[in-house]
């Protein structure tokens, strides 16, 4: 009886461990392009919608320190055309224009790792 109980306990412990592994495994999947919510603009550090990413609306005056000058791929899921700028508050060069629903697996050399803000345009 005692040994059966400890078997049950170890099965439960094993199940908890499996759950923890699954949850940990889900964290990197947050970089998956499908995690970009509808009606949002998403930008990723790497090409092909990979790596760290930031989600914003039609206007985002500053992508924040995590993604500043790091954007390489873009998905515009809004109904607006979006313009991407070199500096915060839509300053500096206009680096990219992405049509509603359009995406860029790689923004290209001229805009790569330079974007700091975006807005509908
Ligand atoms: Ca990058």
Coordinates of N, CA, C and O and ligand atoms in Angstrom, one line a residue:
X1 N 0.8 -1.2 0.0 CA 0.0 0.0 0.0 C 0.9 1.3 0.0 O 0.7 2.1 -0.8
X2 N 1.9 1.2 0.8 CA 2.7 2.4 0.9 C 3.5 2.6 -0.4 O 3.6 3.7 -0.9
X3 N 3.9 1.5 -1.0 CA 4.7 1.6 -2.3 C 3.8 2.1 -3.4 O 4.2 2.8 -4.3
X4 N 2.5 1.7 -3.4 CA 1.5 2.1 -4.4 C 1.3 3.7 -4.3 O 1.3 4.4 -5.3
X5 N 1.2 4.1 -3.0 CA 1.0 5.6 -2.8 C 2.2 6.4 -3.4 O 2.0 7.4 -4.0
X6 N 3.4 5.8 -3.1 CA 4.6 6.6 -3.6 C 4.7 6.6 -5.1 O 5.1 7.5 -5.8
X7 N 4.1 5.5 -5.7 CA 4.1 5.4 -7.2 C 3.2 6.5 -7.7 O 3.5 7.3 -8.7
X8 N 2.0 6.6 -7.1 CA 1.0 7.7 -7.5 C 1.7 9.1 -7.3 O 1.6 9.9 -8.2
X9 N 2.4 9.3 -6.2 CA 3.0 10.5 -6.0 C 4.0 10.8 -7.1 O 4.1 12.0 -7.6
X10 N 4.8 9.8 -7.5 CA 5.8 10.1 -8.5 C 5.2 10.3 -9.9 O 5.7 11.1 -10.7
X11 N 4.0 9.7 -10.1 CA 3.3 10.0 -11.4 C 2.8 11.4 -11.4 O 3.0 12.1 -12.4
X12 N 2.3 11.9 -10.3 CA 1.8 13.3 -10.2 C 3.0 14.2 -10.4 O 2.9 15.2 -11.1
X13 N 4.1 13.9 -9.7 CA 5.3 14.7 -9.8 C 5.8 14.8 -11.3 O 6.1 15.8 -11.8
X14 N 5.7 13.6 -11.9 CA 6.1 13.6 -13.3 C 5.2 14.4 -14.2 O 5.6 15.1 -15.1
X15 N 3.9 14.4 -13.9 CA 2.9 15.2 -14.7 C 3.2 16.7 -14.5 O 3.1 17.4 -15.4
X16 N 3.5 17.1 -13.3 CA 3.8 18.5 -13.0 C 5.0 18.9 -13.8 O 5.1 20.0 -14.4
X17 N 6.0 18.0 -13.8 CA 7.3 18.3 -14.5 C 7.0 18.5 -16.0 O 7.5 19.5 -16.6
X18 N 6.2 17.6 -16.5 CA 5.8 17.7 -17.9 C 5.1 19.0 -18.2 O 5.4 19.7 -19.2
X19 N 4.2 19.4 -17.4 CA 3.5 20.7 -17.5 C 4.4 21.8 -17.5 O 4.4 22.7 -18.4
X20 N 5.4 21.8 -16.6 CA 6.4 22.9 -16.5 C 7.2 23.0 -17.8 O 7.4 24.1 -18.3
X21 N 7.6 21.8 -18.3 CA 8.4 21.8 -19.6 C 7.6 22.4 -20.7 O 8.1 23.2 -21.5
X22 N 6.3 22.0 -20.8 CA 5.4 22.5 -21.9 C 5.3 24.0 -21.8 O 5.4 24.7 -22.8
X23 N 5.1 24.6 -20.6 CA 5.0 26.0 -20.4 C 6.3 26.7 -20.8 O 6.2 27.7 -21.5
X24 N 7.4 26.2 -20.4 CA 8.7 26.8 -20.7 C 8.9 26.7 -22.2 O 9.3 27.7 -22.8
X25 N 8.5 25.6 -22.8 CA 8.6 25.5 -24.3 C 7.8 26.5 -25.0 O 8.0 26.8 -26.1
X26 N 6.7 27.0 -24.4 CA 5.8 27.9 -25.1 C 6.3 29.3 -25.1 O 6.0 30.1 -26.0
X27 N 7.3 29.6 -24.2 CA 7.8 31.0 -24.2 C 8.5 31.4 -25.5 O 8.2 32.4 -26.0
X28 N 9.4 30.6 -26.0 CA 10.0 31.0 -27.3 C 9.0 31.1 -28.4 O 9.3 31.9 -29.4
X29 N 7.9 30.4 -28.4 CA 6.9 30.5 -29.4 C 6.3 31.8 -29.5 O 5.5 32.1 -30.4
X30 N 6.5 32.7 -28.5 CA 5.9 34.0 -28.5 C 6.5 34.8 -29.6 O 5.9 35.8 -30.0
X31 N 7.6 34.4 -30.2 CA 8.2 35.0 -31.3 C 7.5 34.6 -32.6 O 7.8 35.2 -33.7
X32 N 6.6 33.6 -32.5 CA 6.0 33.1 -33.7 C 5.1 34.2 -34.3 O 4.4 34.9 -33.6
X33 N 5.1 34.4 -35.7 CA 4.4 35.5 -36.3 C 2.9 35.4 -36.0 O 2.2 36.4 -36.0
X34 N 2.4 34.1 -35.8 CA 1.0 34.0 -35.5 C 0.6 34.6 -34.2 O -0.6 34.7 -33.9
X35 N 1.5 34.9 -33.3 CA 1.2 35.6 -32.1 C 1.0 37.1 -32.2 O 0.7 37.7 -31.2
X36 N 1.2 37.6 -33.4 CA 0.9 39.0 -33.6 C -0.6 39.2 -33.7 O -1.3 38.6 -34.5
X37 N -1.2 39.9 -32.7 CA -2.7 40.0 -32.7 C -3.3 40.8 -33.9 O -2.6 41.6 -34.5
X38 N -4.5 40.5 -34.2 CA -5.2 41.2 -35.3 C -5.3 42.7 -34.9 O -5.2 43.1 -33.8
X39 N -5.4 43.5 -36.0 CA -5.5 44.9 -35.8 C -4.3 45.6 -35.1 O -4.4 46.6 -34.5
X40 N -3.2 44.9 -35.2 CA -1.9 45.4 -34.6 C -0.8 45.5 -35.7 O -0.9 44.9 -36.7
X41 N 0.2 46.3 -35.3 CA 1.4 46.3 -36.1 C 2.5 45.6 -35.2 O 2.7 45.9 -34.0
X42 N 3.2 44.6 -35.8 CA 4.2 43.9 -35.1 C 5.5 44.0 -35.8 O 5.6 44.0 -37.0
X43 N 6.6 44.2 -35.0 CA 7.9 44.2 -35.6 C 8.8 43.3 -34.8 O 8.7 43.1 -33.6
X44 N 9.7 42.6 -35.6 CA 10.6 41.6 -35.0 C 12.1 42.0 -35.2 O 12.4 42.7 -36.2
X45 N 12.9 41.5 -34.3 CA 14.3 41.8 -34.3 C 15.0 41.1 -35.6 O 15.8 41.7 -36.2
X46 N 14.5 39.9 -35.9 CA 15.1 39.1 -36.9 C 14.3 39.1 -38.2 O 13.1 39.4 -38.2
X47 N 14.8 38.6 -39.3 CA 14.1 38.4 -40.5 C 13.1 37.3 -40.3 O 13.2 36.5 -39.4
X48 N 12.1 37.3 -41.2 CA 11.1 36.2 -41.2 C 10.3 36.1 -39.9 O 10.0 35.0 -39.4
X49 N 10.1 37.3 -39.2 CA 9.2 37.3 -38.0 C 9.7 36.5 -36.9 O 9.0 35.7 -36.3
X50 N 11.0 36.6 -36.6 CA 11.6 35.8 -35.6 C 12.3 36.7 -34.6 O 12.6 37.8 -34.9
X51 N 12.5 36.1 -33.4 CA 13.2 36.9 -32.3 C 12.3 37.7 -31.5 O 11.1 37.6 -31.6
X52 N 12.9 38.7 -30.8 CA 12.1 39.6 -29.9 C 11.2 40.4 -30.8 O 11.5 40.7 -31.9
X53 N 10.0 40.7 -30.3 CA 9.1 41.5 -31.1 C 8.3 42.4 -30.2 O 8.2 42.3 -29.0
X54 N 7.7 43.5 -30.8 CA 6.9 44.5 -30.2 C 5.6 44.6 -30.9 O 5.6 44.6 -32.1
X55 N 4.5 44.7 -30.1 CA 3.2 44.9 -30.7 C 2.7 46.3 -30.5 O 2.9 46.8 -29.3
X56 N 2.2 47.0 -31.5 CA 1.7 48.3 -31.3 C 0.4 48.5 -32.1 O 0.0 47.6 -32.9
X57 N -0.2 49.6 -32.0 CA -1.4 50.0 -32.8 C -0.9 50.7 -34.0 O 0.2 50.6 -34.5
X58 N -1.9 51.5 -34.6 CA -1.6 52.2 -35.8 C -0.5 53.2 -35.6 O 0.4 53.4 -36.5
X59 N -0.4 53.8 -34.4 CA 0.6 54.8 -34.1 C 1.4 54.3 -32.9 O 0.8 53.8 -31.9
X60 N 2.7 54.4 -33.0 CA 3.6 54.0 -31.8 C 4.8 55.0 -31.9 O 5.6 54.9 -32.7
X61 N 4.7 56.0 -30.9 CA 5.7 57.1 -31.0 C 7.1 56.6 -30.6 O 8.1 57.3 -30.9
X62 N 7.2 55.5 -29.9 CA 8.5 55.0 -29.5 C 8.4 53.5 -29.3 O 7.6 53.0 -28.5
X63 N 9.2 52.7 -30.0 CA 9.1 51.2 -29.9 C 9.7 50.7 -28.6 O 9.5 49.6 -28.2
X64 N 10.4 51.6 -27.9 CA 11.0 51.2 -26.6 C 12.4 50.7 -26.7 O 12.9 50.4 -27.8
X65 N 13.1 50.7 -25.6 CA 14.5 50.4 -25.6 C 14.8 49.0 -26.1 O 15.9 48.7 -26.7
X66 N 13.9 48.0 -25.9 CA 14.1 46.6 -26.3 C 14.3 46.5 -27.8 O 15.1 45.8 -28.3
X67 N 13.4 47.3 -28.5 CA 13.4 47.1 -30.0 C 14.0 48.3 -30.8 O 14.0 48.3 -32.0
X68 N 14.4 49.3 -30.0 CA 14.9 50.5 -30.8 C 16.0 50.2 -31.7 O 17.0 49.5 -31.3
X69 N 15.9 50.6 -32.9 CA 17.0 50.3 -33.9 C 17.3 48.8 -34.1 O 18.4 48.4 -34.3
X70 N 16.3 48.0 -34.0 CA 16.5 46.5 -34.1 C 15.5 45.9 -35.1 O 15.7 44.7 -35.5
X71 N 14.5 46.6 -35.5 CA 13.5 46.0 -36.4 C 14.0 45.5 -37.7 O 14.7 46.2 -38.4
X72 N 13.7 44.2 -38.0 CA 14.1 43.6 -39.3 C 12.9 43.1 -40.1 O 12.9 43.2 -41.3
X73 N 11.9 42.7 -39.4 CA 10.7 42.2 -40.2 C 9.4 42.9 -39.5 O 9.4 43.2 -38.4
X74 N 8.4 43.0 -40.4 CA 7.2 43.8 -40.0 C 6.0 43.0 -40.5 O 6.0 42.5 -41.6
X75 N 4.9 43.1 -39.7 CA 3.6 42.7 -40.2 C 2.6 43.7 -39.8 O 2.4 44.0 -38.6
X76 N 2.0 44.3 -40.8 CA 0.9 45.3 -40.5 C -0.4 44.7 -40.6 O -0.9 44.4 -41.7
X77 N -1.0 44.4 -39.5 CA -2.3 43.8 -39.5 C -3.5 44.8 -39.3 O -4.6 44.4 -39.1
X78 N -3.2 46.0 -39.4 CA -4.2 47.1 -39.3 C -4.8 47.3 -40.7 O -4.3 46.8 -41.7
X79 N -5.9 48.1 -40.7 CA -6.5 48.5 -42.0 C -5.9 49.8 -42.5 O -6.4 50.4 -43.5
X80 N -4.8 50.3 -41.9 CA -4.1 51.5 -42.3 C -2.8 51.3 -42.9 O -2.1 50.3 -42.6
X81 N -2.4 52.1 -43.9 CA -1.0 52.1 -44.3 C -0.1 52.7 -43.2 O -0.5 53.6 -42.6
X82 N 1.0 52.0 -43.0 CA 1.9 52.5 -41.9 C 3.2 52.9 -42.4 O 3.9 52.3 -43.2
X83 N 3.7 54.1 -41.9 CA 5.0 54.6 -42.2 C 5.9 54.4 -41.0 O 5.5 54.7 -39.8
X84 N 7.1 54.0 -41.3 CA 8.1 53.7 -40.2 C 9.2 54.7 -40.3 O 9.8 54.9 -41.3
X85 N 9.6 55.2 -39.1 CA 10.6 56.3 -39.0 C 11.8 55.9 -38.2 O 11.8 55.1 -37.3
X86 N 12.9 56.7 -38.6 CA 14.2 56.5 -38.0 C 14.2 56.8 -36.5 O 14.9 56.1 -35.7
X87 N 13.5 57.9 -36.1 CA 13.6 58.3 -34.7 C 12.2 58.2 -34.0 O 11.2 58.0 -34.7
X88 N 12.2 58.4 -32.7 CA 11.0 58.4 -32.0 C 10.1 59.6 -32.4 O 10.7 60.6 -33.0
X89 N 8.9 59.6 -32.1 CA 7.9 60.7 -32.4 C 7.9 61.0 -33.9 O 7.8 62.1 -34.3
X90 N 8.1 59.9 -34.8 CA 8.0 60.0 -36.2 C 9.0 61.0 -36.8 O 8.8 61.7 -37.8
X91 N 10.2 61.0 -36.2 CA 11.3 61.9 -36.7 C 12.3 61.2 -37.6 O 12.2 60.0 -37.7
X92 N 13.2 62.0 -38.1 CA 14.2 61.4 -39.0 C 13.7 60.9 -40.3 O 12.7 61.4 -40.8
X93 N 14.4 60.0 -40.9 CA 14.0 59.5 -42.2 C 12.8 58.6 -42.2 O 12.6 57.9 -41.2
X94 N 12.0 58.7 -43.2 CA 10.9 57.7 -43.5 C 11.6 56.5 -44.1 O 12.1 56.6 -45.2
X95 N 11.6 55.4 -43.3 CA 12.4 54.2 -43.7 C 11.6 53.2 -44.5 O 12.1 52.4 -45.3
X96 N 10.3 53.1 -44.2 CA 9.5 52.0 -44.9 C 8.0 52.4 -44.9 O 7.6 53.1 -43.9
X97 N 7.3 52.0 -45.9 CA 5.8 52.2 -45.9 C 5.2 50.8 -46.2 O 5.6 50.1 -47.2
X98 N 4.3 50.4 -45.3 CA 3.8 49.0 -45.4 C 2.2 49.2 -45.5 O 1.6 49.7 -44.7
X99 N 1.7 48.6 -46.6 CA 0.3 48.7 -46.9 C -0.6 47.9 -45.9 O 0.0 47.0 -45.2
X100 N -1.9 48.2 -45.7 CA -2.7 47.5 -44.8 C -2.7 46.0 -45.1 O -2.8 45.5 -46.2
X101 N -2.4 45.2 -44.0 CA -2.4 43.7 -44.2 C -1.1 43.2 -44.8 O -0.9 42.0 -44.9
X102 N -0.2 44.1 -45.2 CA 1.0 43.6 -45.8 C 2.1 43.3 -44.8 O 2.0 43.7 -43.6
X103 N 3.1 42.6 -45.2 CA 4.2 42.2 -44.3 C 5.5 42.3 -45.1 O 5.6 42.2 -46.3
X104 N 6.6 42.4 -44.3 CA 8.0 42.4 -44.9 C 8.8 41.4 -44.1 O 9.2 41.7 -42.9
X105 N 9.2 40.3 -44.7 CA 10.0 39.3 -44.0 C 11.4 39.9 -43.7 O 12.1 39.5 -42.8
X106 N 11.8 40.9 -44.6 CA 13.1 41.7 -44.3 C 12.9 43.1 -44.9 O 12.6 43.2 -46.1
X107 N 13.1 44.1 -44.0 CA 12.8 45.5 -44.5 C 13.9 46.0 -45.4 O 13.7 47.0 -46.1
X108 N 15.0 45.3 -45.6 CA 16.0 45.7 -46.5 C 17.1 46.5 -45.8 O 16.9 47.0 -44.7
X109 N 18.3 46.6 -46.4 CA 19.4 47.2 -45.8 C 19.2 48.7 -45.4 O 19.7 49.1 -44.3
X110 N 18.4 49.4 -46.2 CA 18.2 50.9 -45.9 C 17.5 51.1 -44.6 O 17.7 52.1 -43.9
X111 N 16.6 50.2 -44.2 CA 15.8 50.3 -43.0 C 16.2 49.4 -41.9 O 15.7 49.6 -40.7
X112 N 16.9 48.4 -42.2 CA 17.2 47.4 -41.2 C 17.9 47.9 -39.9 O 18.9 48.7 -40.0
X113 N 17.4 47.6 -38.8 CA 17.9 48.0 -37.5 C 18.0 49.5 -37.3 O 18.9 50.0 -36.7
X114 N 17.0 50.2 -37.9 CA 17.0 51.7 -37.8 C 15.7 52.2 -37.3 O 15.6 53.4 -36.9
X115 N 14.6 51.4 -37.3 CA 13.3 52.0 -37.0 C 13.1 52.2 -35.5 O 13.4 51.4 -34.6
X116 N 12.5 53.4 -35.2 CA 12.2 53.7 -33.8 C 10.7 54.1 -33.5 O 10.3 54.1 -32.4
X117 N 10.0 54.4 -34.6 CA 8.5 54.7 -34.4 C 7.8 54.5 -35.7 O 8.4 54.3 -36.7
X118 N 6.4 54.4 -35.6 CA 5.6 54.3 -36.8 C 4.2 55.0 -36.5 O 3.8 55.2 -35.4
X119 N 3.6 55.3 -37.7 CA 2.2 55.8 -37.6 C 1.5 55.6 -38.9 O 2.1 55.5 -39.9
X120 N 0.2 55.7 -38.8 CA -0.6 55.7 -40.0 C -0.3 56.8 -40.9 O -0.1 57.9 -40.5
X121 N -0.3 56.6 -42.2 CA 0.1 57.7 -43.1 C -0.6 57.5 -44.5 O -1.2 56.5 -44.7
Ligands
LIG1 CA1 17.3 43.3 -36.3

